[in-house]
Coordinates of C-alpha atoms in Angstrom, one line a residue:
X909 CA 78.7 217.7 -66.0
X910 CA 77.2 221.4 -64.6
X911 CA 78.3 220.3 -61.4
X912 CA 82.0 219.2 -62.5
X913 CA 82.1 222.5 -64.3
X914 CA 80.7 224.0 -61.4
X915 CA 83.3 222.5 -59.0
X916 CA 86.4 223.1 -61.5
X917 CA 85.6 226.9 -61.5
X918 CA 85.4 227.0 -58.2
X919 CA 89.0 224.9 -57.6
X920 CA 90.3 227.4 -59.9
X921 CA 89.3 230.8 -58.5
X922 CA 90.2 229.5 -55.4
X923 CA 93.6 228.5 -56.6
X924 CA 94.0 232.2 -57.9
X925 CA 92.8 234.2 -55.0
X926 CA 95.6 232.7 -52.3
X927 CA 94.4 234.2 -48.8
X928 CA 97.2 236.8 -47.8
X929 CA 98.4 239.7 -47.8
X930 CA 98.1 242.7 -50.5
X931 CA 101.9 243.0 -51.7
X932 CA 101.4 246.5 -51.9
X933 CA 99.3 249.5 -51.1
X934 CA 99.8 251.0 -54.0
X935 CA 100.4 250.3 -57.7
X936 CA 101.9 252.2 -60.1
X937 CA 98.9 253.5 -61.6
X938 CA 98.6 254.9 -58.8
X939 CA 95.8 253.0 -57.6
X940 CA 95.0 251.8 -53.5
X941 CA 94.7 247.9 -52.9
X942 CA 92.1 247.6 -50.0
X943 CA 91.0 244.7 -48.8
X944 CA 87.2 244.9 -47.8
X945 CA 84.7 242.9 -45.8
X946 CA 81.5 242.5 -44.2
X947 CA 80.0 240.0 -42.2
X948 CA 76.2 239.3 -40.3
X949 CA 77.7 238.1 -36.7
X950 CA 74.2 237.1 -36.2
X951 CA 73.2 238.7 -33.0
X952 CA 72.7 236.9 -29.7
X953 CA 69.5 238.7 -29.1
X954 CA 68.1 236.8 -31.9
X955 CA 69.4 234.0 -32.6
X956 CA 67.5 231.6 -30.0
X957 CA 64.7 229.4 -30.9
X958 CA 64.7 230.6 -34.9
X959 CA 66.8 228.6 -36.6
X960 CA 67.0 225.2 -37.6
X961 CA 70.6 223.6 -37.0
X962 CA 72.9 220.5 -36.9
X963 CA 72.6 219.8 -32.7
X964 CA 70.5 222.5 -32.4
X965 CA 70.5 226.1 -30.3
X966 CA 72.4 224.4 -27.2
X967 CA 75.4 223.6 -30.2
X968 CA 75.1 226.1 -33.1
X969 CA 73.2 229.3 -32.3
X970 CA 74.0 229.4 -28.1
X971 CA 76.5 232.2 -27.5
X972 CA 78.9 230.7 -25.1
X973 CA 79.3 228.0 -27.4
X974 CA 79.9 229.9 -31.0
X975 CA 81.7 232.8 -29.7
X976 CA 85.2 231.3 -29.6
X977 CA 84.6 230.3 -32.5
X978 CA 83.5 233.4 -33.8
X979 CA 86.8 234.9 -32.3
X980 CA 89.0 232.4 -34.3
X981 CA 87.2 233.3 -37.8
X982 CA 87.7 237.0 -37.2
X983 CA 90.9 236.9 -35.9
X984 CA 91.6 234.7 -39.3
X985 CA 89.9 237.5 -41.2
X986 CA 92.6 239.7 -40.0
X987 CA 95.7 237.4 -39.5
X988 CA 95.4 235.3 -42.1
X989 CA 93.0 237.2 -44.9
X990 CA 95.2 240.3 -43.6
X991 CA 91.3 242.2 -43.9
X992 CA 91.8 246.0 -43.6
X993 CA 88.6 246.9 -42.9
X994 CA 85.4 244.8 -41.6
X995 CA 82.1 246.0 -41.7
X996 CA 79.7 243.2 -39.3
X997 CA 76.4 243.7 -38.8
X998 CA 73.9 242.8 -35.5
X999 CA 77.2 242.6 -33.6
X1000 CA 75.9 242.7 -29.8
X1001 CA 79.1 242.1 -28.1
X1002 CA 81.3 244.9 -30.0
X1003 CA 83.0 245.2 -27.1
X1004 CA 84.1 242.0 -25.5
X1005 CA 84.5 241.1 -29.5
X1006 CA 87.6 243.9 -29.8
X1007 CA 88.9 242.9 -26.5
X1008 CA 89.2 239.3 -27.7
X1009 CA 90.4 240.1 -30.9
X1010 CA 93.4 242.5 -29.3
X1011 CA 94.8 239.5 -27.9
X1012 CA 96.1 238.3 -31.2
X1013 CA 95.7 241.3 -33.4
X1014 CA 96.7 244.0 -31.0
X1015 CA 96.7 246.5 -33.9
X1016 CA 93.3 246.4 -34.3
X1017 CA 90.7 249.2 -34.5
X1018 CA 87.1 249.3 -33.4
X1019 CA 84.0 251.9 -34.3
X1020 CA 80.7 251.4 -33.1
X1021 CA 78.7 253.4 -35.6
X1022 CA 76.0 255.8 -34.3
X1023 CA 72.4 255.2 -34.1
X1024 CA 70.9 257.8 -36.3
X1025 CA 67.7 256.2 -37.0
X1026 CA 64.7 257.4 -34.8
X1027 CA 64.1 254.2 -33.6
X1028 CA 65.1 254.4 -29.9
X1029 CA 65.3 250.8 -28.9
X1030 CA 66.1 248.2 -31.7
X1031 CA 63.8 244.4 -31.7
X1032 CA 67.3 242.9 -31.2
X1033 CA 67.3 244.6 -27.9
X1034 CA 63.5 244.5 -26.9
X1035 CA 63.4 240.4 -27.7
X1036 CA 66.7 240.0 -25.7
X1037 CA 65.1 241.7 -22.5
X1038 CA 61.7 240.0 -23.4
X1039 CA 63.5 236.9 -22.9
X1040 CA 65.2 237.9 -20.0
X1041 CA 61.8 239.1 -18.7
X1042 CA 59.6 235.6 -19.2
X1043 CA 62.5 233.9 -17.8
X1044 CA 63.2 235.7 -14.6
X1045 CA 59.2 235.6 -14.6
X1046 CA 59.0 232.0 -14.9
X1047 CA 61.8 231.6 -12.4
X1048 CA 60.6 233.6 -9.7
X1049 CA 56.8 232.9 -9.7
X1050 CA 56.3 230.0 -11.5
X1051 CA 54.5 228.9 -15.4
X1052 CA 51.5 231.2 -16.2
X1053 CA 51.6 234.1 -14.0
X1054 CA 51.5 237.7 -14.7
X1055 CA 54.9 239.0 -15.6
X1056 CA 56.4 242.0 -13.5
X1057 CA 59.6 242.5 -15.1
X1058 CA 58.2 244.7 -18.0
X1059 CA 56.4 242.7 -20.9
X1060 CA 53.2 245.4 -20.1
X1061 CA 51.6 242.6 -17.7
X1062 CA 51.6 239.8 -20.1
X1063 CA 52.1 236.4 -19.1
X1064 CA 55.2 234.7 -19.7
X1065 CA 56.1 232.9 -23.0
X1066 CA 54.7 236.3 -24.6
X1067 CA 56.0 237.6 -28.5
X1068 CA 54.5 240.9 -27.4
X1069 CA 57.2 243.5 -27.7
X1070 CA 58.4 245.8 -24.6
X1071 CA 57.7 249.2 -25.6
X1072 CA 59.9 252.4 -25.3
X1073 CA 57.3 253.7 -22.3
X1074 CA 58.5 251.2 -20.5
X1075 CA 61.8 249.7 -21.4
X1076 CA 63.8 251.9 -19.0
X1077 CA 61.4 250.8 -16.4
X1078 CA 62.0 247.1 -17.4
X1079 CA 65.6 247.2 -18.0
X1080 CA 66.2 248.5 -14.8
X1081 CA 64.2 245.9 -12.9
X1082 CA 65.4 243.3 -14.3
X1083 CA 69.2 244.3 -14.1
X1084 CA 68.6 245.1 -10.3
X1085 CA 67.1 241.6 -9.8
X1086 CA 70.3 239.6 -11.6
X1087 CA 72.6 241.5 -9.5
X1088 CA 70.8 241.1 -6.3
X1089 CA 70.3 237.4 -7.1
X1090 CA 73.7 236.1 -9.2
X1091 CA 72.3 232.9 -8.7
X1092 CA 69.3 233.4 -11.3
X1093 CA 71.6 235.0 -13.5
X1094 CA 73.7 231.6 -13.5
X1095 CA 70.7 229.6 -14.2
X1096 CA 69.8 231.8 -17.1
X1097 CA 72.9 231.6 -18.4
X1098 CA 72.5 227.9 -18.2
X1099 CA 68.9 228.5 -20.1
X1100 CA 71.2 230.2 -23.4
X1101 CA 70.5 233.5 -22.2
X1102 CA 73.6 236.0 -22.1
X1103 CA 73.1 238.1 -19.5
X1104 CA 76.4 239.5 -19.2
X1105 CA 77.4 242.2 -17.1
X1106 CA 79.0 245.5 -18.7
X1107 CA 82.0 244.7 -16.7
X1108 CA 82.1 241.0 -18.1
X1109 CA 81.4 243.1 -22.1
X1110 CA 84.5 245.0 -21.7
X1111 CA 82.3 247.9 -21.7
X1112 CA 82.9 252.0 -21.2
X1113 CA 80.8 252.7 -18.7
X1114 CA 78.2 250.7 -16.6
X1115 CA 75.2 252.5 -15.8
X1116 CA 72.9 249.9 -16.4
X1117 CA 75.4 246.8 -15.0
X1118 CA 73.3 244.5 -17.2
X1119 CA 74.9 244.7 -20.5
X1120 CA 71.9 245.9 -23.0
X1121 CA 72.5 243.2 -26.2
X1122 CA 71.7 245.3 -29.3
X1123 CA 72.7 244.4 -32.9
X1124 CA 74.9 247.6 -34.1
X1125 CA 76.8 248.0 -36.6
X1126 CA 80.5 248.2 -36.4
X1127 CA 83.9 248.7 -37.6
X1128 CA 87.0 246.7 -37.2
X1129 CA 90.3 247.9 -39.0
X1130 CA 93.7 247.2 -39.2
X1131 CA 95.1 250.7 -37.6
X1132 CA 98.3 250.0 -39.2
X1133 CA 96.9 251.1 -42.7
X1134 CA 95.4 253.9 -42.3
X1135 CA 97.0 256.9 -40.4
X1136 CA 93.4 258.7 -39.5
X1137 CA 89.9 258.0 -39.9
X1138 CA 86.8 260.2 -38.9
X1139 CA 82.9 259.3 -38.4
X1140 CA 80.4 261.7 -40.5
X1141 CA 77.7 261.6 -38.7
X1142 CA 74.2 263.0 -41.1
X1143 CA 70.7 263.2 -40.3
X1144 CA 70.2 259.7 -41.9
X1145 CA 73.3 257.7 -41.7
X1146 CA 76.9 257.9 -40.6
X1147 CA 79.9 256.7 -42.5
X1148 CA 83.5 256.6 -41.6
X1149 CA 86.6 258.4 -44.1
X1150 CA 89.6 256.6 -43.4
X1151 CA 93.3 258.0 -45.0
X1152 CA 95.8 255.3 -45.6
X1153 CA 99.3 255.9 -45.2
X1154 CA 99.7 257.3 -48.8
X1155 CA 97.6 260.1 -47.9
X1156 CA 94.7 258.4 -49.9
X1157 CA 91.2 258.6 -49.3
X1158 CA 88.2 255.8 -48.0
X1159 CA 84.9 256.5 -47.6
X1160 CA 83.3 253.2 -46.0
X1161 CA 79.3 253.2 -45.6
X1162 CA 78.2 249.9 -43.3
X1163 CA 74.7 249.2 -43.3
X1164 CA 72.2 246.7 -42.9
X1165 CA 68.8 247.3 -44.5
X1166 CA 65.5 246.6 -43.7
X1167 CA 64.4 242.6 -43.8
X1168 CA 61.7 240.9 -45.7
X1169 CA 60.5 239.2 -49.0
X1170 CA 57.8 241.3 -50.1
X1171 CA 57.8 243.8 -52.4
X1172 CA 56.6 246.9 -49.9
X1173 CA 60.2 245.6 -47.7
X1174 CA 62.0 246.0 -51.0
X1175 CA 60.9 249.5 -51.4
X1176 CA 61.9 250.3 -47.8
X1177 CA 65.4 249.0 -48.7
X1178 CA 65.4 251.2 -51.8
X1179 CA 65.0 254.5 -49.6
X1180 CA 67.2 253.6 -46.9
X1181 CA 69.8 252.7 -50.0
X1182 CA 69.2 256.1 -51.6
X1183 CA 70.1 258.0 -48.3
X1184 CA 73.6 255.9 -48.5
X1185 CA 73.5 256.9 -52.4
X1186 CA 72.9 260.5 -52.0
X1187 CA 76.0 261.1 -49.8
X1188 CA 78.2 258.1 -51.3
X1189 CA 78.2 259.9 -54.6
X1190 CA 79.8 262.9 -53.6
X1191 CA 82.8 261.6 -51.8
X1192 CA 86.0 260.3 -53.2
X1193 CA 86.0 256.4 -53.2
X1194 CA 82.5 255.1 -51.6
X1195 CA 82.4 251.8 -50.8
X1196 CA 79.3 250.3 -49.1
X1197 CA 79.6 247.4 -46.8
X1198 CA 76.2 245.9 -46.1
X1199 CA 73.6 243.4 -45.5
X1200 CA 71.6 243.9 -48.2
X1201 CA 68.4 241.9 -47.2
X1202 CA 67.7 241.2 -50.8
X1203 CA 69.1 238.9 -53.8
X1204 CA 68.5 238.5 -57.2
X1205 CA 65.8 235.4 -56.8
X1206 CA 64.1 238.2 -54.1
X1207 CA 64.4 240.7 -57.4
X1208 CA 63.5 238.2 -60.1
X1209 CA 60.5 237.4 -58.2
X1210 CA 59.1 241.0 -58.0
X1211 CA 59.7 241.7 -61.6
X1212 CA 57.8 238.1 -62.6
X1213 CA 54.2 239.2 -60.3
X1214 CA 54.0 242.5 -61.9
X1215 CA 55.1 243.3 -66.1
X1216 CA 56.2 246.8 -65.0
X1217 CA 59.4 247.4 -64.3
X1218 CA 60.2 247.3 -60.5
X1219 CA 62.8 249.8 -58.7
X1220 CA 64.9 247.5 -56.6
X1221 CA 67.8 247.4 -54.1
X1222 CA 70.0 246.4 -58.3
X1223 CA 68.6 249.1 -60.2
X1224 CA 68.4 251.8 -57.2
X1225 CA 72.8 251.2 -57.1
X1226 CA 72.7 251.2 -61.4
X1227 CA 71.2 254.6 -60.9
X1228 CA 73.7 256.1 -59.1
X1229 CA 76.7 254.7 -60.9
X1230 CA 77.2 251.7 -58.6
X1231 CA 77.8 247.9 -59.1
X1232 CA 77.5 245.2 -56.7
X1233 CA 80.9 243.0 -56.9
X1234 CA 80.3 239.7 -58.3
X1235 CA 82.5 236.3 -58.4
X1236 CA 82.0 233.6 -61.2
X1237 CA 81.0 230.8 -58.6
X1238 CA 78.6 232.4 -55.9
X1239 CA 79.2 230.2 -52.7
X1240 CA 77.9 233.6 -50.5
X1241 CA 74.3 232.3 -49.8
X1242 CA 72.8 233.0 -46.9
X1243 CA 71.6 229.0 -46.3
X1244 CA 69.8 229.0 -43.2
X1245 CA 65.6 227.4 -42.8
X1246 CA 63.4 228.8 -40.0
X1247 CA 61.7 225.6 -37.8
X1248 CA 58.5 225.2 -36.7
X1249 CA 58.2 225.4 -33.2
X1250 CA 59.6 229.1 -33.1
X1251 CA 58.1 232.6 -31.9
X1252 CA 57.8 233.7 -35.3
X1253 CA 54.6 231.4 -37.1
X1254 CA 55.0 233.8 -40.6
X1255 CA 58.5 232.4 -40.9
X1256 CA 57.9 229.3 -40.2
X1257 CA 59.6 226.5 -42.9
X1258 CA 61.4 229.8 -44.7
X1259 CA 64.1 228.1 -46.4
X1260 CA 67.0 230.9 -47.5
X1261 CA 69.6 230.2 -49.9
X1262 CA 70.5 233.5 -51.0
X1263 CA 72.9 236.1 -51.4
X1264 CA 72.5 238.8 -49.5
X1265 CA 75.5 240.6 -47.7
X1266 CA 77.1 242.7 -50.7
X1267 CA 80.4 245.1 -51.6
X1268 CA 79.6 247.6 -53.3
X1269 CA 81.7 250.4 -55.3
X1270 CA 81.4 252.7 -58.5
X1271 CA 81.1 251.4 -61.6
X1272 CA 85.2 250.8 -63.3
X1273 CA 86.2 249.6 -60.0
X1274 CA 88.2 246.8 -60.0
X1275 CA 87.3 244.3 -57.5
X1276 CA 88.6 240.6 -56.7
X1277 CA 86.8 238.2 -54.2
X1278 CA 89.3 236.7 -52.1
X1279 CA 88.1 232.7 -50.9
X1280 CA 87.2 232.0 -47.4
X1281 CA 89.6 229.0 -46.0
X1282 CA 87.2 226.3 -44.4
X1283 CA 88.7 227.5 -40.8
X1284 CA 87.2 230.7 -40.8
X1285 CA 84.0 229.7 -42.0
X1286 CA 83.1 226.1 -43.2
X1287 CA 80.6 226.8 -46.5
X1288 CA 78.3 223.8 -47.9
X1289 CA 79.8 221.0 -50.2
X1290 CA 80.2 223.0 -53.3
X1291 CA 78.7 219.8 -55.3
X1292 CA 75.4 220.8 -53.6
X1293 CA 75.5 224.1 -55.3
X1294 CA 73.2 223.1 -58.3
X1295 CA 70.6 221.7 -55.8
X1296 CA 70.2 223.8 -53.7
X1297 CA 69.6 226.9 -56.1
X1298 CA 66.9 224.8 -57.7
X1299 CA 65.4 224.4 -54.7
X1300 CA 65.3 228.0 -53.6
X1301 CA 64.7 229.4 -57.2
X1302 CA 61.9 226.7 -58.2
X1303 CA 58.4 228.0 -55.9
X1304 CA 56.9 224.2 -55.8
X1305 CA 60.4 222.7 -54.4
X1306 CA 60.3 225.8 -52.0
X1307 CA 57.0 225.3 -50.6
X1308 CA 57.3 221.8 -50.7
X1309 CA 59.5 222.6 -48.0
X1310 CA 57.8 224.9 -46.4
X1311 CA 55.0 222.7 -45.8
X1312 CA 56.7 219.2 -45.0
X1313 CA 58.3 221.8 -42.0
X1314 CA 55.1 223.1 -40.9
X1315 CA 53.0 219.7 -40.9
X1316 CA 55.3 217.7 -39.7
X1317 CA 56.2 220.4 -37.3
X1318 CA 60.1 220.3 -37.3
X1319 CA 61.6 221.6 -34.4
X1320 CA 65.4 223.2 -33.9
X1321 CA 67.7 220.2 -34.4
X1322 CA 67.4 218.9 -37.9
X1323 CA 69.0 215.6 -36.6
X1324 CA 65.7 214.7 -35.1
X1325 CA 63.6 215.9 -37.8
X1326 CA 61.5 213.2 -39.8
X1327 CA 62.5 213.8 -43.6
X1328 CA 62.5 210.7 -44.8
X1329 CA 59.4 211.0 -46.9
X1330 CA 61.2 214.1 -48.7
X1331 CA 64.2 212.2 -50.2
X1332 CA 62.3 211.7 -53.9
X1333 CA 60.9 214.9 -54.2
X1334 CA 64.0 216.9 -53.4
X1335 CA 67.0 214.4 -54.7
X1336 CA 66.3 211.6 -56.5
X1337 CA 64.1 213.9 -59.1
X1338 CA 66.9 216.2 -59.1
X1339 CA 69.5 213.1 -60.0
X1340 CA 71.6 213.6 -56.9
X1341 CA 73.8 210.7 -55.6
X1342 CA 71.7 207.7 -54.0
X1343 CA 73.3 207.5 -50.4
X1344 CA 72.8 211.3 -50.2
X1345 CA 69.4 212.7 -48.1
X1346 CA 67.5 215.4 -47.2
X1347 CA 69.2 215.4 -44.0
X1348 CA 72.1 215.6 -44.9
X1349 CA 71.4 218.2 -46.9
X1350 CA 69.8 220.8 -44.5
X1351 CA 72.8 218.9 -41.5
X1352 CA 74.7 221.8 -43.5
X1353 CA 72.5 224.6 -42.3
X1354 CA 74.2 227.5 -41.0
X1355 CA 74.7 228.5 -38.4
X1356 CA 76.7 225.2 -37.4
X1357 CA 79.8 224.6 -35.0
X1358 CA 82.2 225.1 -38.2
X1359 CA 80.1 228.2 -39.3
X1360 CA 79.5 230.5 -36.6
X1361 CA 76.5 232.2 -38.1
X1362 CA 73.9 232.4 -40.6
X1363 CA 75.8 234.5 -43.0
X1364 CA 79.3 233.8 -44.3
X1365 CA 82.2 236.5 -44.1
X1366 CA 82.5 238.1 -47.8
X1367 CA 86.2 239.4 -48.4
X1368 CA 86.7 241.6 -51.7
X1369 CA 89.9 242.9 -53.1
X1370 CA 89.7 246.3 -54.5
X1371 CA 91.5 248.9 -56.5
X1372 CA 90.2 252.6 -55.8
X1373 CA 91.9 255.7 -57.1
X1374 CA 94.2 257.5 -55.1
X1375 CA 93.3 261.4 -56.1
X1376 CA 95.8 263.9 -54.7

């Protein structure tokens, strides 16, 4: 019955929120109808050997493979959705993206927002050039010698990071190599690795000829809307004030805050949050576009390990007179699970089913969440909604998980993973459907060949105050 209900709520809102166009700009309350989005590309520099997928990397996380697909969902976003504005976050391609995107949407903007972090060279971009680095290594020299392409004299196969000492010094080794030798570059593009050329990216300038893959954060927009728009650039973040064609006024804030469960991660989220907050409450219509890193089951968590009230990512936007919009039937989750046989051992077995990427906007603003068609991004079977909340929300299901992964030492492609043994545990104690299993469950995983990465797109409908 909770699922029917479930699944009848969900018909119905998507019944209501048709995908197309805003009639108008403006109502006659005088208030602006924006269409809003954000949306984790998931960036090439670190997507490989992570997650675990239908067909694995070589089908569902490989760039060459997603990024048509990836193409046809945004250009959706704007042609069909009719998105104004589209926050996305560890975009690595911004460039080759908008120059892809022009081809159908010729009246779209792009803004790659500046780095004001101190932060001189992101992981994104250090793992991308580590990989590049073992590779060319292993190429060139052969399995267990010392690496000379930057990775500080460590052997291939290293999770050591490339420092900012010597990054300039690797970068520029490694590009000189791959354009000396295009035949390496085709077999590492063979391998999954991008190596693209800044010529190839669509790219300004090439200084470095190897394009340098770091997750940014940027800005597409529908030009047509809005007749200018400025970056504010602060010591801590930048923000972009767009004026529509009634003369009214946008602030948008993209961001992507910092990642991780714990509770010390949360509080690093809650000052990067405050210097958005601090400027966002002195300009005329904020609205945040981010990755939040953090849900409500991250939230409940921290509250139920300690009695005293917790300042979190929730209560931080509260504070300042902000609320995070909110649909009756959540299908935003974040549903991705980390394998076993990946660089990172602490994440091993993480199973994610959360909702992380968020709209945000004062309180009294009216917002409407606008449904994603299945070809733009392909969600889970709704009637799985009840399951898989209970099995990210209840700790022993979660672990349970967890550990099967580990010990049985699942690798990338859940289609060869033995899950068998899991079936009664994780279905037939939670009353699901007898022909249904675990592996069909987690087959759904983003990302997938119907969902290009591990977050879905999240389109809001909003109403801001025009103020002249």
């Amino acid at each position: 019955k909770i699922v029917d209900q479930i699944v009848a709520e969900f018909k119905a809102n998507q019944k209501e929120s048709v995908a197309g166009e805003v009639e108008k700009h403006v109502d006659r309350n005088g208030h602006t109808k924006l269409r809003v989005g954000t949306w984790n590309l998931l960036a090439d520099g670190l997507a490989t050997n992570e997650f675990m997928t239908k067909g694995g990397d070589a089908v569902s996380t490989n760039w060459f493979r997603r990024r048509s697909k990836l193409i046809s969902s945004l250009t959706g976003i704007f042609e069909t959705l009719k998105c104004d504005i589209l926050a996305t976050q560890e975009n690595d391609h911004p460039n080759w993206i908008h120059h892809e995107l022009k081809k159908k949407s010729p009246n779209i903007g792009m803004l790659i927002m500046p780095l004001c972090s101190q932060k001189k060279y992101s992981t994104c971009l250090k793992s991308y050039s580590r990989r590049i680095s073992n590779e060319l290594t292993l190429h060139h020299y052969g399995e267990g010698q010392i690496c000379e392409f930057g990775c500080n004299g460590v052997k291939p196969g290293c999770s050591s990071s490339v420092d900012d000492s010597s990054f300039e010094e690797h970068i520029q080794k490694a590009s000189l190599y791959l354009k000396e030798n295009p035949g390496v570059r085709k077999v590492l593009m063979r391998n999954g690795i991008t190596c693209s050329t800044c010529a190839e990216e669509h790219e300004p300038t090439d200084e470095n000829w190897l394009h340098l893959a770091d997750d940014r954060l940027v800005l597409y927009f529908n030009k047509g809307r809005f007749k200018d728009w400025e970056v504010v650039v602060t010591k801590d973040i930048s923000f972009v004030c767009f004026t529509d064609v009634n003369g009214g006024i946008i602030n948008v804030f993209p961001a992507h805050l910092a990642s991780g469960e714990s509770y010390v991660k949360e509080m690093k989220r809650v000052r990067e949050l405050k210097s958005i907050l601090d400027v966002a409450k002195h300009v005329e219509n904020p609205v945040i576009l981010m990755d939040s890193n953090t849900s409500d089951s991250y939230e409940h968590q921290y509250h139920q390990n300690d009695d005293q009230l917790k300042e979190t990512v929730t209560t931080c936007l509260s504070e300042y007179g902000f609320q995070v919009a909110r649909s009756s039937v959540d299908t935003s989750q974040c549903f991705k699970m980390r394998h076993a046989q990946g660089a990172q051992q602490n994440k091993f077995g993480a199973f994610m089913f959360d909702t992380i990427d968020k709209v945000c906007v004062q309180h009294g603003t009216e917002h409407k969440f606008v449904c994603i068609p299945d070809e733009i991004f392909k969600k889970y079977d709704i009637q799985l909604l009840p399951l898989l909340q209970n099995w990210r929300s209840n700790p022993s299901l979660r672990e349970y998980l967890r550990d099967a992964c580990v010990k049985l030492t699942w690798g990338e492609n859940i289609t060869l993973n033995d899950t068998g043994a899991l079936d009664d545990v994780l279905l037939i104690r939670n009353n699901m459907k007898p022909k249904q299993t675990v592996k069909n469950v987690l087959s759904q995983l983003y990302p997938n060949v119907d969902a290009p990465s591990d977050h879905p797109p999240l389109i809001v409908d909003l109403q801001v105050q025009e103020k002249f």
